[in-house]
mmCIF file of C-alpha atoms and ligand atoms in Angstrom:
data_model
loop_
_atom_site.group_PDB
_atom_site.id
_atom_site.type_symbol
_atom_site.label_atom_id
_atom_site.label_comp_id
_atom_site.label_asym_id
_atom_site.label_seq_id
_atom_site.Cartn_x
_atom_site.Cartn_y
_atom_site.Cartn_z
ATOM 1 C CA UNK A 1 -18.974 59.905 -50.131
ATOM 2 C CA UNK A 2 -16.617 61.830 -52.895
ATOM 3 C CA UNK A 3 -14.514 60.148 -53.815
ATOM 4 C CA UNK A 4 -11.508 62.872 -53.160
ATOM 5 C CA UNK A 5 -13.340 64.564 -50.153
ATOM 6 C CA UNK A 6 -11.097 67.683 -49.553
ATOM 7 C CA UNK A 7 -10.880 66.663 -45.785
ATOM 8 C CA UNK A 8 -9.619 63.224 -44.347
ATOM 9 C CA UNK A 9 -9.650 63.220 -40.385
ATOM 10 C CA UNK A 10 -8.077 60.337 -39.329
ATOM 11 C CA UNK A 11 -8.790 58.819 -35.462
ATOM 12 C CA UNK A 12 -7.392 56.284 -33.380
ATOM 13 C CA UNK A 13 -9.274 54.290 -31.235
ATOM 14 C CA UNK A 14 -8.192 51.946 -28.329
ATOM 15 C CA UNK A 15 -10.929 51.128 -25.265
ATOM 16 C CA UNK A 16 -12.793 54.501 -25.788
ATOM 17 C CA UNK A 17 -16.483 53.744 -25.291
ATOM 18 C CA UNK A 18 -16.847 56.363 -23.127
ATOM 19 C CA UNK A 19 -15.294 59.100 -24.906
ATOM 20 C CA UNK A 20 -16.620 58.135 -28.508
ATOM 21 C CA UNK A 21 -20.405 59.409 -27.802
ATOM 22 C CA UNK A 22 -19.350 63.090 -26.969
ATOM 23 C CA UNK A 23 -16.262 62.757 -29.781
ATOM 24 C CA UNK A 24 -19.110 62.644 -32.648
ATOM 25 C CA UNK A 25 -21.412 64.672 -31.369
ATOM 26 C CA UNK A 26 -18.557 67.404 -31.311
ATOM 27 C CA UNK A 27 -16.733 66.131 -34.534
ATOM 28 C CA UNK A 28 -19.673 65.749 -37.194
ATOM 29 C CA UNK A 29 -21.154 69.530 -36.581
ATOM 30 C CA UNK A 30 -17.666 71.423 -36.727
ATOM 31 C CA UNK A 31 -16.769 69.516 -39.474
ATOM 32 C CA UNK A 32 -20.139 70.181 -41.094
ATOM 33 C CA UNK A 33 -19.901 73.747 -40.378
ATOM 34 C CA UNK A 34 -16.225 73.691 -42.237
ATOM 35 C CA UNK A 35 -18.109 73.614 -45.380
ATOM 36 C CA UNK A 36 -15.685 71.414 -47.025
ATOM 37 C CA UNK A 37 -16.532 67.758 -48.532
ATOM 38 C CA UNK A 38 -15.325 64.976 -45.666
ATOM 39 C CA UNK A 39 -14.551 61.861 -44.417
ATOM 40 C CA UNK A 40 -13.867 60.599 -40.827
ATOM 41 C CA UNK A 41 -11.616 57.390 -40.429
ATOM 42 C CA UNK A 42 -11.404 55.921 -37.399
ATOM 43 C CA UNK A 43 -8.890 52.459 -36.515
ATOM 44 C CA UNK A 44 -10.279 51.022 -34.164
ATOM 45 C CA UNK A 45 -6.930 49.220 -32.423
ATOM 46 C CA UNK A 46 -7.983 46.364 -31.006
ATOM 47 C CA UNK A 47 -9.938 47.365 -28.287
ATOM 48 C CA UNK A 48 -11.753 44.994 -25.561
ATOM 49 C CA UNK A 49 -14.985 47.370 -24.464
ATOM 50 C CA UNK A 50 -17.356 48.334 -26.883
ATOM 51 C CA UNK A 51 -15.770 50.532 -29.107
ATOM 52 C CA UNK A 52 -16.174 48.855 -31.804
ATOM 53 C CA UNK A 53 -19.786 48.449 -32.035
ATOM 54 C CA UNK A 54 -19.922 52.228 -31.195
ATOM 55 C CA UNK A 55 -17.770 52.581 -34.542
ATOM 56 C CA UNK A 56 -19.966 50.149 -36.114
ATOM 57 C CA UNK A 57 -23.203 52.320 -35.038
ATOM 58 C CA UNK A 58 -21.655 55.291 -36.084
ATOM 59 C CA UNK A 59 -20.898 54.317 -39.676
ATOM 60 C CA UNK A 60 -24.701 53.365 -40.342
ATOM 61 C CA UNK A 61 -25.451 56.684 -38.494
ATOM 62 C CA UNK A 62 -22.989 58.595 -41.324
ATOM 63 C CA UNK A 63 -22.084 56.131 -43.918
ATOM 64 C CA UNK A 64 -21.639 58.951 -46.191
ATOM 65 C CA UNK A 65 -18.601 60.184 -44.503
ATOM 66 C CA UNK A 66 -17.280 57.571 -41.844
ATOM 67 C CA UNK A 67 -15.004 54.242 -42.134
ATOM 68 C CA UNK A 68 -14.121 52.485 -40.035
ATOM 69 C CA UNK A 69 -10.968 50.002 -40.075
ATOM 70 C CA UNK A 70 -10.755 46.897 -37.166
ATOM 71 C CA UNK A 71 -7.633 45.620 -36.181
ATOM 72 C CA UNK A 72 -7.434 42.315 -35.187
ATOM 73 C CA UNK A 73 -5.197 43.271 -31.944
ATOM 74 C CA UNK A 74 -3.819 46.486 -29.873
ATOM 75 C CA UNK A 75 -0.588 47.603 -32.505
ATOM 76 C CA UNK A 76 -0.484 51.136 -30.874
ATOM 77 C CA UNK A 77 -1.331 54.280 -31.475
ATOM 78 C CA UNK A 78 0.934 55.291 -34.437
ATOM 79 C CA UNK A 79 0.189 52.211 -36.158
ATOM 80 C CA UNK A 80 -3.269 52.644 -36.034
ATOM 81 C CA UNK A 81 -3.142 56.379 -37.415
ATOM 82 C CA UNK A 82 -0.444 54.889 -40.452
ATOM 83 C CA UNK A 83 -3.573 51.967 -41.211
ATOM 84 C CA UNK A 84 -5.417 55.072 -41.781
ATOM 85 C CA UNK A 85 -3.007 57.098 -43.998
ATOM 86 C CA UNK A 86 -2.988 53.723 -46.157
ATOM 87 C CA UNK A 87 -6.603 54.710 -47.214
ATOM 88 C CA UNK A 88 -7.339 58.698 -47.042
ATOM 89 C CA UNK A 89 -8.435 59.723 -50.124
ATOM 90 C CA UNK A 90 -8.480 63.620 -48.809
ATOM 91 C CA UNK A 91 -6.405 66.226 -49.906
ATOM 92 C CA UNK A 92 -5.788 67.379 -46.428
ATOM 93 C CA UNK A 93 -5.397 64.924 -43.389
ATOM 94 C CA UNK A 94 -6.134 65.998 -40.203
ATOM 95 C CA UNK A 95 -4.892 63.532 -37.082
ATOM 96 C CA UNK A 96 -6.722 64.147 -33.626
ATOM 97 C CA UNK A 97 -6.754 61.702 -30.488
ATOM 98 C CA UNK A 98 -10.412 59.851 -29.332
ATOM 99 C CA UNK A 99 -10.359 61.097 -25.896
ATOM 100 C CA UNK A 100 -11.127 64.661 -26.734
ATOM 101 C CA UNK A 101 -8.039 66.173 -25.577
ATOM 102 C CA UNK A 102 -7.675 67.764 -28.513
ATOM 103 C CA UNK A 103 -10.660 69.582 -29.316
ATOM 104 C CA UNK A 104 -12.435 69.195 -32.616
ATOM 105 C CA UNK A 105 -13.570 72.819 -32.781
ATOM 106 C CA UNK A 106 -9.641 73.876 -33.096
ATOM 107 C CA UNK A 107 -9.795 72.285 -36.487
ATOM 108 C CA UNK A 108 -10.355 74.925 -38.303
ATOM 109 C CA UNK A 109 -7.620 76.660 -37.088
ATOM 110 C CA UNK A 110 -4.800 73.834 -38.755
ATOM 111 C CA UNK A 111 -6.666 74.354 -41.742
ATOM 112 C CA UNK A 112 -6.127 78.324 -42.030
ATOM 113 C CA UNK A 113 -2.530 77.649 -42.069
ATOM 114 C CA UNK A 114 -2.789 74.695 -44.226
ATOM 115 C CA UNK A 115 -4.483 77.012 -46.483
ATOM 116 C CA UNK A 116 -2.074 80.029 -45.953
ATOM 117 C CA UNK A 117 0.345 77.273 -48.332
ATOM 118 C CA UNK A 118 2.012 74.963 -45.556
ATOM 119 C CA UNK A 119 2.556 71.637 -46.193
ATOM 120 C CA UNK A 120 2.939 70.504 -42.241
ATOM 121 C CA UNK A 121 1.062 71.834 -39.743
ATOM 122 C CA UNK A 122 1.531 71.200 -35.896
ATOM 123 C CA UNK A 123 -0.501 71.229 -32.970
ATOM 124 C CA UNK A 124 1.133 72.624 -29.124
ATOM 125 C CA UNK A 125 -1.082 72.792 -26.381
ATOM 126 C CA UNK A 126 -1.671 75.662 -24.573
ATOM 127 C CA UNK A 127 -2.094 74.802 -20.997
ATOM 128 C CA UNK A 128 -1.305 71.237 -21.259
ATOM 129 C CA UNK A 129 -3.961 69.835 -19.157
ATOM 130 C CA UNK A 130 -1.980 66.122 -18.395
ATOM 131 C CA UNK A 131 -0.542 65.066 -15.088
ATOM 132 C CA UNK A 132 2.967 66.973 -13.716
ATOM 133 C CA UNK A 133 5.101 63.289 -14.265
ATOM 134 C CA UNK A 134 3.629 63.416 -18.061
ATOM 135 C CA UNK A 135 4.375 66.727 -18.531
ATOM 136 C CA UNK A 136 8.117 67.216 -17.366
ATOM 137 C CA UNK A 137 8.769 63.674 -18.843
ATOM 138 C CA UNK A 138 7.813 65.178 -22.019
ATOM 139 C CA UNK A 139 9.896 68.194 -21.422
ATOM 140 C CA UNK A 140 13.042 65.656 -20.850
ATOM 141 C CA UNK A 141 12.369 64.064 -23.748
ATOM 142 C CA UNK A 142 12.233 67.440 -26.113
ATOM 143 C CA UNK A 143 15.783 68.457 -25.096
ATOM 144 C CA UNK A 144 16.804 64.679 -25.784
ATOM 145 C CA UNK A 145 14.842 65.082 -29.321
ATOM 146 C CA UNK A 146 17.044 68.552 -29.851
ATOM 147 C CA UNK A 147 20.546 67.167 -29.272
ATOM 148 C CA UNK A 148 20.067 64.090 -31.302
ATOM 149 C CA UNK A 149 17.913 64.692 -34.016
ATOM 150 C CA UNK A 150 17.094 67.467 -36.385
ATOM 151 C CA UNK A 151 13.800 67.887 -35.778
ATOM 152 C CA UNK A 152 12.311 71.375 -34.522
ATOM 153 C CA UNK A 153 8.781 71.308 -32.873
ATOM 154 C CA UNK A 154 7.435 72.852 -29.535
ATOM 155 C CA UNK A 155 5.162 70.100 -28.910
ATOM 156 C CA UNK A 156 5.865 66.574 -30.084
ATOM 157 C CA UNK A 157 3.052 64.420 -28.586
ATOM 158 C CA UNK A 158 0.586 66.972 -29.730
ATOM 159 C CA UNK A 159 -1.664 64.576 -31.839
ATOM 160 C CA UNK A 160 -3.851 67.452 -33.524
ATOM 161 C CA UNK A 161 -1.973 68.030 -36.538
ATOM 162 C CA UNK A 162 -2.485 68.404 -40.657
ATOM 163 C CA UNK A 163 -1.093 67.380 -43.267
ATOM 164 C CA UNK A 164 -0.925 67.639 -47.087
ATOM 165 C CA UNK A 165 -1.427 64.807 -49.225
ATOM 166 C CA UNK A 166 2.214 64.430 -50.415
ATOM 167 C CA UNK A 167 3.312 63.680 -47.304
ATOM 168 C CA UNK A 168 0.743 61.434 -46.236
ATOM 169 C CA UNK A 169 1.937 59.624 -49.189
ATOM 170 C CA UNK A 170 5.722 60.015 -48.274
ATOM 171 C CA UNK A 171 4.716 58.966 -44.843
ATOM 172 C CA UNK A 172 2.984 55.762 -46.202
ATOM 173 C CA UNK A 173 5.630 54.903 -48.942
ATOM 174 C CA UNK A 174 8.348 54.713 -46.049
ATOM 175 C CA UNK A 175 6.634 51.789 -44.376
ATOM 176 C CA UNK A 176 7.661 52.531 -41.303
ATOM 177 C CA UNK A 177 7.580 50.593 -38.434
ATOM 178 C CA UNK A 178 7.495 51.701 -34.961
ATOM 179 C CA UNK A 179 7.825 55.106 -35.565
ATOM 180 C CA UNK A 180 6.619 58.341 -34.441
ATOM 181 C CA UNK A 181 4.185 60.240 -36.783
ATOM 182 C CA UNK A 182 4.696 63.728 -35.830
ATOM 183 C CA UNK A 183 8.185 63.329 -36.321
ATOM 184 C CA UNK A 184 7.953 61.273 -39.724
ATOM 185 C CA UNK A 185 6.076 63.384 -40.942
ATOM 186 C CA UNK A 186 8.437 66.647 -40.167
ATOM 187 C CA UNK A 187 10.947 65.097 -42.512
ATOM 188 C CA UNK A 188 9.180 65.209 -45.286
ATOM 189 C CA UNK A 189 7.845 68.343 -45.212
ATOM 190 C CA UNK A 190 9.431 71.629 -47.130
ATOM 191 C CA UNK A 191 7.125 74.566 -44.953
ATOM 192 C CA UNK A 192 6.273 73.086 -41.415
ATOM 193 C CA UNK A 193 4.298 75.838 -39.767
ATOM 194 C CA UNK A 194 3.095 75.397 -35.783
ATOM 195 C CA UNK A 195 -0.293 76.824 -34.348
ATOM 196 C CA UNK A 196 -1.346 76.881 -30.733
ATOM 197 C CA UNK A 197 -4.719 74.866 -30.082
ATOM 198 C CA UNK A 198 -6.486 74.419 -26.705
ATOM 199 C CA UNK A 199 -5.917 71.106 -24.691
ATOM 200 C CA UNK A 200 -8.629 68.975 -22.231
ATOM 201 C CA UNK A 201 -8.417 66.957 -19.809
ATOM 202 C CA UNK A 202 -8.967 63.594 -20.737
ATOM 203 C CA UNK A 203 -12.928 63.253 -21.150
ATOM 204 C CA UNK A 204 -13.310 59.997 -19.525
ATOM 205 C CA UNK A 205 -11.186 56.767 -18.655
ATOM 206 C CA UNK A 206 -7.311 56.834 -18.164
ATOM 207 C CA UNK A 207 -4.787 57.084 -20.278
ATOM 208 C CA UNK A 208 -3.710 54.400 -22.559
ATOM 209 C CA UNK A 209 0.030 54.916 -22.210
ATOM 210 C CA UNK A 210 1.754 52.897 -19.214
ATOM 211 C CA UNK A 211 5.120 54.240 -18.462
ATOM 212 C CA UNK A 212 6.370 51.115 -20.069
ATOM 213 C CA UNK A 213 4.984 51.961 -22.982
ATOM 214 C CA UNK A 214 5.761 55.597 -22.987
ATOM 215 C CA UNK A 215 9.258 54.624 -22.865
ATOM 216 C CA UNK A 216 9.161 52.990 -26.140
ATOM 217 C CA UNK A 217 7.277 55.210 -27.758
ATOM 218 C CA UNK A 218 10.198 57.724 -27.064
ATOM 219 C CA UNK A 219 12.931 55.157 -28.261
ATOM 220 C CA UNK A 220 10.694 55.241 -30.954
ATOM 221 C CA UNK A 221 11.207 58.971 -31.425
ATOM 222 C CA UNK A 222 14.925 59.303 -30.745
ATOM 223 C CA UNK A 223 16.619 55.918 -31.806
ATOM 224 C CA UNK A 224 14.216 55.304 -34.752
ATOM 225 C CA UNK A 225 15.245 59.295 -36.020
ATOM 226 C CA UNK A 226 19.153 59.562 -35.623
ATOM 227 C CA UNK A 227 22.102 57.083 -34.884
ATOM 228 C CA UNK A 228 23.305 59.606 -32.565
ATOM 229 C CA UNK A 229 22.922 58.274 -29.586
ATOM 230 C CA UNK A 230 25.658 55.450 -30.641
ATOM 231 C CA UNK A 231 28.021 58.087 -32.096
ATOM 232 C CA UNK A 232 27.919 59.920 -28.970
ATOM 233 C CA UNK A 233 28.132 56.526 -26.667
ATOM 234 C CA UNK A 234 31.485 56.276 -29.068
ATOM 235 C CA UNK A 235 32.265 59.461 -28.206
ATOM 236 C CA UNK A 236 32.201 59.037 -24.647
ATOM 237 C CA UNK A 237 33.579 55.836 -24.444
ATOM 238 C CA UNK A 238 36.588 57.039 -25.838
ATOM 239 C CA UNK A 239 37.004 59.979 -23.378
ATOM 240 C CA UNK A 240 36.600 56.918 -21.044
ATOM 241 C CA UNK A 241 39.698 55.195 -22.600
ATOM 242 C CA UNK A 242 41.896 58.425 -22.698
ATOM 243 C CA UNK A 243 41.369 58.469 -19.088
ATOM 244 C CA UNK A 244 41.907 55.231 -18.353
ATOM 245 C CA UNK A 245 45.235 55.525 -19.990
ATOM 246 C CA UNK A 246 46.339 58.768 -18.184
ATOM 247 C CA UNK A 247 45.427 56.874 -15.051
ATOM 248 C CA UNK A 248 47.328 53.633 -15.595
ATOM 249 C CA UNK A 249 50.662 55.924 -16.545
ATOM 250 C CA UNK A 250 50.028 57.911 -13.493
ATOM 251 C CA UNK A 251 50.197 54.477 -11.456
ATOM 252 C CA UNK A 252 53.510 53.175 -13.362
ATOM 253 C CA UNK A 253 55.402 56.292 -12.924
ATOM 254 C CA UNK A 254 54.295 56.228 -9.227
ATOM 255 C CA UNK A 255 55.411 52.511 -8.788
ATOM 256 C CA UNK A 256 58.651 52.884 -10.851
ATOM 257 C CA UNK A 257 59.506 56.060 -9.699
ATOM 258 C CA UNK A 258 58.533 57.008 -5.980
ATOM 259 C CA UNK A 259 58.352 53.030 -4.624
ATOM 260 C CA UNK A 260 54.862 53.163 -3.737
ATOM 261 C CA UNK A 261 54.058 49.986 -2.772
ATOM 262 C CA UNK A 262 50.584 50.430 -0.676
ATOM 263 C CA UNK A 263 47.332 48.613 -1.423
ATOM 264 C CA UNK A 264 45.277 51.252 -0.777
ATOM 265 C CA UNK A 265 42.699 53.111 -3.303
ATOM 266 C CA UNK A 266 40.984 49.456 -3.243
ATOM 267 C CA UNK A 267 37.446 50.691 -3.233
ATOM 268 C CA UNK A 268 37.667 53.752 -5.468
ATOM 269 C CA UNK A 269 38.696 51.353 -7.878
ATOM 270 C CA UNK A 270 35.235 49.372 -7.401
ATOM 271 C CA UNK A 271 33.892 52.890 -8.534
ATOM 272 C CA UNK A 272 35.554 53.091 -11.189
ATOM 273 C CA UNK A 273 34.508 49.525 -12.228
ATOM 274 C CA UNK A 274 31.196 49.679 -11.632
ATOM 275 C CA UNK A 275 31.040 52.797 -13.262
ATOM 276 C CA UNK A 276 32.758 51.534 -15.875
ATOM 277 C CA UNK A 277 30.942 48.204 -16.328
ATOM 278 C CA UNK A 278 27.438 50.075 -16.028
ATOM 279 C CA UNK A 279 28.778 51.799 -19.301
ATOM 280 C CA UNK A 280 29.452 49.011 -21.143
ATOM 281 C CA UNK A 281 26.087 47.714 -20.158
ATOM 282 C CA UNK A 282 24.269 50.976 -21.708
ATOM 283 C CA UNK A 283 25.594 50.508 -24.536
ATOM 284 C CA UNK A 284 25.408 47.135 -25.029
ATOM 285 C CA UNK A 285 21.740 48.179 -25.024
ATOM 286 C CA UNK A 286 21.652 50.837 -26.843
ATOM 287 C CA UNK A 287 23.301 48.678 -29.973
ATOM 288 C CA UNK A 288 20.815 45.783 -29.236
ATOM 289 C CA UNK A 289 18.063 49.004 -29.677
ATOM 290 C CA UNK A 290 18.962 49.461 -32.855
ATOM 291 C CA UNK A 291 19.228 45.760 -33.879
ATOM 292 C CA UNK A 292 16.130 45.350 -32.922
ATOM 293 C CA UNK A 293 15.244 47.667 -35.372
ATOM 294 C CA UNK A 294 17.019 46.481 -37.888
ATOM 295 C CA UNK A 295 15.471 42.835 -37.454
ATOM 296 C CA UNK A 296 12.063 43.824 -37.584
ATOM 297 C CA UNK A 297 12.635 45.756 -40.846
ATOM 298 C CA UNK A 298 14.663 43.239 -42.338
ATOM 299 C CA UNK A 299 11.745 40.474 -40.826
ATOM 300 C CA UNK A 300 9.568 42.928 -43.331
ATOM 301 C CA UNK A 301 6.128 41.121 -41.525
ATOM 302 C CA UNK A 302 3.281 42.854 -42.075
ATOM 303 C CA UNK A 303 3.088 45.841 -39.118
ATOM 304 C CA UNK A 304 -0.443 45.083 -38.729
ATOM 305 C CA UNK A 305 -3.302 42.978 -39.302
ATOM 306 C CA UNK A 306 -7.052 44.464 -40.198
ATOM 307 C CA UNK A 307 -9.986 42.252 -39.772
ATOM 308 C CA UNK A 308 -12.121 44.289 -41.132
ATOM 309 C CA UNK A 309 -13.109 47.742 -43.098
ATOM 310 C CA UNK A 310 -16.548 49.154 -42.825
ATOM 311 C CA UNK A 311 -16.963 51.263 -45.647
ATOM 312 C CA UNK A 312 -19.603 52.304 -48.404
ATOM 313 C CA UNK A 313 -18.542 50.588 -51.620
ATOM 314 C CA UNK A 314 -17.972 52.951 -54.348
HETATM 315 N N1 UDP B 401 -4.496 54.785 -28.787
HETATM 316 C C1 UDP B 401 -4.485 53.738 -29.706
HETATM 317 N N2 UDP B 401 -3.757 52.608 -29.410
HETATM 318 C C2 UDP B 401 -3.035 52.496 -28.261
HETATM 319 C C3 UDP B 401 -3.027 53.583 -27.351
HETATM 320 C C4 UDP B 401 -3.768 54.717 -27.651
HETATM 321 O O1 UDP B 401 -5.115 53.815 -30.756
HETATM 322 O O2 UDP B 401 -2.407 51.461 -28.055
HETATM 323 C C5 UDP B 401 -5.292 56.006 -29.086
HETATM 324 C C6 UDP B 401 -6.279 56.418 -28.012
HETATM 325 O O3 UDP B 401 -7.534 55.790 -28.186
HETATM 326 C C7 UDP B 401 -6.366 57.918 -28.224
HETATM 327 C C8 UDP B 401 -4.959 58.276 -28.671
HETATM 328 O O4 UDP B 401 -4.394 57.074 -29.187
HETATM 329 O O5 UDP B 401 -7.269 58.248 -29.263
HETATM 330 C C9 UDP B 401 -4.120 58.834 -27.537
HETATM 331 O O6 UDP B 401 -4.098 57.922 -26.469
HETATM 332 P P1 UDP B 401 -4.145 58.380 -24.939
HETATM 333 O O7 UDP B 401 -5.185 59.423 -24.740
HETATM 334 O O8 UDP B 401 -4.261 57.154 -24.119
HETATM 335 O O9 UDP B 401 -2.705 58.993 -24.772
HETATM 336 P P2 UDP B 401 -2.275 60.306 -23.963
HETATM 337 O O10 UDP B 401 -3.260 61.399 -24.308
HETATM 338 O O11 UDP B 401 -2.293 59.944 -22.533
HETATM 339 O O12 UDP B 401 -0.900 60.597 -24.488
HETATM 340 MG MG1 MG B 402 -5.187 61.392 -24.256
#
């Protein structure tokens, strides 16, 4: 293995034994074919089939240009792929998901651009090929993305996606935690460029993301990139108290003035209340979002534990 390979494909791997057999017999000959000195790094994140030993097989298949890290336990996806970006010694890093989604032969591609001087290149697939509840949740969540961050892409779970080193290196110098690659990696870069590439169905097994877990991948993307979601909760809240206000003067002027003495408006004032209250509650979690965050940075704990690295020594 060089020791600066020009390419550094980095692969995340959670409960894929079915998927990994067809992923290298796809990966190794494109990436062969790109001419270019390699290496593949896969995380394996904790998976309970037989992944790992799939990994392991692998590596004494290619030990020239495959390593393999093992995490102790599942730390998620973006973890995983930041384990990796601790140890690329490539000049260009190229992400991709396990389950062949993203198709290795659209590599090349993300390298043309790469090599046309970008420092960021993104993935969108064309013809997503993921269930209709995945695919206008992720719509949802890109408007969401555009009102409260600055980041521009068309595609933000798109997973097939270069980099240069520098911002591999800004990437791992942030030590991040929870956080959303794609995104992360937007901010650093000076010349983002975006490419269309083909997308798969899933090869085999189901996806890895429960809706539980989508969900905090996305707080991920939108409270971990911008504080304004509170500003506009403040915002709102204070609309809130202007009308409040009008409405208690309307009711004092309509006692003092007019004798209006009638209990009556009892239950639209239950909707206001409950309205009301289910605000407060929001935001009492949106605040306890982002003190979360702040605890588990200020914690500083190591964001994941590797068992073991199967590599060549130098
Ligand atoms: N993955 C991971 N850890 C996890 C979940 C997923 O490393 O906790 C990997 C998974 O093996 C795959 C990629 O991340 O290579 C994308 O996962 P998946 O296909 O389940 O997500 P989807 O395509 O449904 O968004
Ligand atoms: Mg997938």
């Amino acid at each position: 293995m060089s020791a600066t390979p020009e390419l550094s494909i980095v692969i995340p791997v959670y409960n894929e034994e079915l998927n990994l057999p067809t992923l290298f017999a796809r990966l190794y000959p494109v990436l062969d074919a790109i001419g270019r000195s390699y290496e593949v790094v896969f995380t394996n994140d904790g998976s309970a089939d037989r992944s790992i030993e799939l990994l392991k097989a692998q590596f004494a298949a290619r030990p020239d240009v495959t390593r393999v890290i093992d995490f102790n336990s599942n730390y998620g996806q973006h973890m995983a792929i930041m384990a990796a970006f601790e140890r690329v010694r490539g000049t260009v890093i190229v992400t991709l998901d396990a389950d062949l989604q993203n198709p290795p032969e659209e590599i090349p591609k993300l390298l043309e651009k790469i090599d046309a001087g970008h420092d960021y290149v993104g993935g969108y697939r064309l013809d997503r090929q993921d269930s209709l509840f995945r695919t206008w949740a992720s719509r949802l969540i890109n408007i969401v993305r555009e009102h409260t961050t600055n980041i521009e892409m068309t595609d933000q779970g798109c997973m097939l996606r270069a980099y240069r080193r520098p911002i591999i290196e800004a990437i791992v110098h942030s030590g991040a935690i929870n956080t959303f690659i794609p995104a992360l990696a937007y901010s650093f870069s000076s010349n983002p460029a975006e490419v269309g590439v083909k997308h798969e169905e899933r090869h085999a097994g189901a996806s890895n993301y429960s809706v539980y877990k989508l969900i905090r991948l996305n707080f991920d993307l939108v409270t971990g990139f911008s504080i304004a979601p509170l500003q506009y909760f403040t915002m709102f809240a204070m609309a809130c108290c202007a009308g409040s206000a009008l409405f208690v003067l309307v009711l004092a002027i309509r006692r003092l003035f007019f004798d209006y003495t009638a209990a009556e408006g009892l239950f639209t004032l239950f909707g206001v209340l409950f309205f009301l209250m289910s605000v407060a509650l929001l935001g009492i979690g949106l605040i306890g979002e982002y003190v979360g965050r702040t605890y588990q940075v200020v914690r500083a704990r190591q964001r994941y534990f590797i068992k073991e690295v199967h590599e060549r020594k130098e």
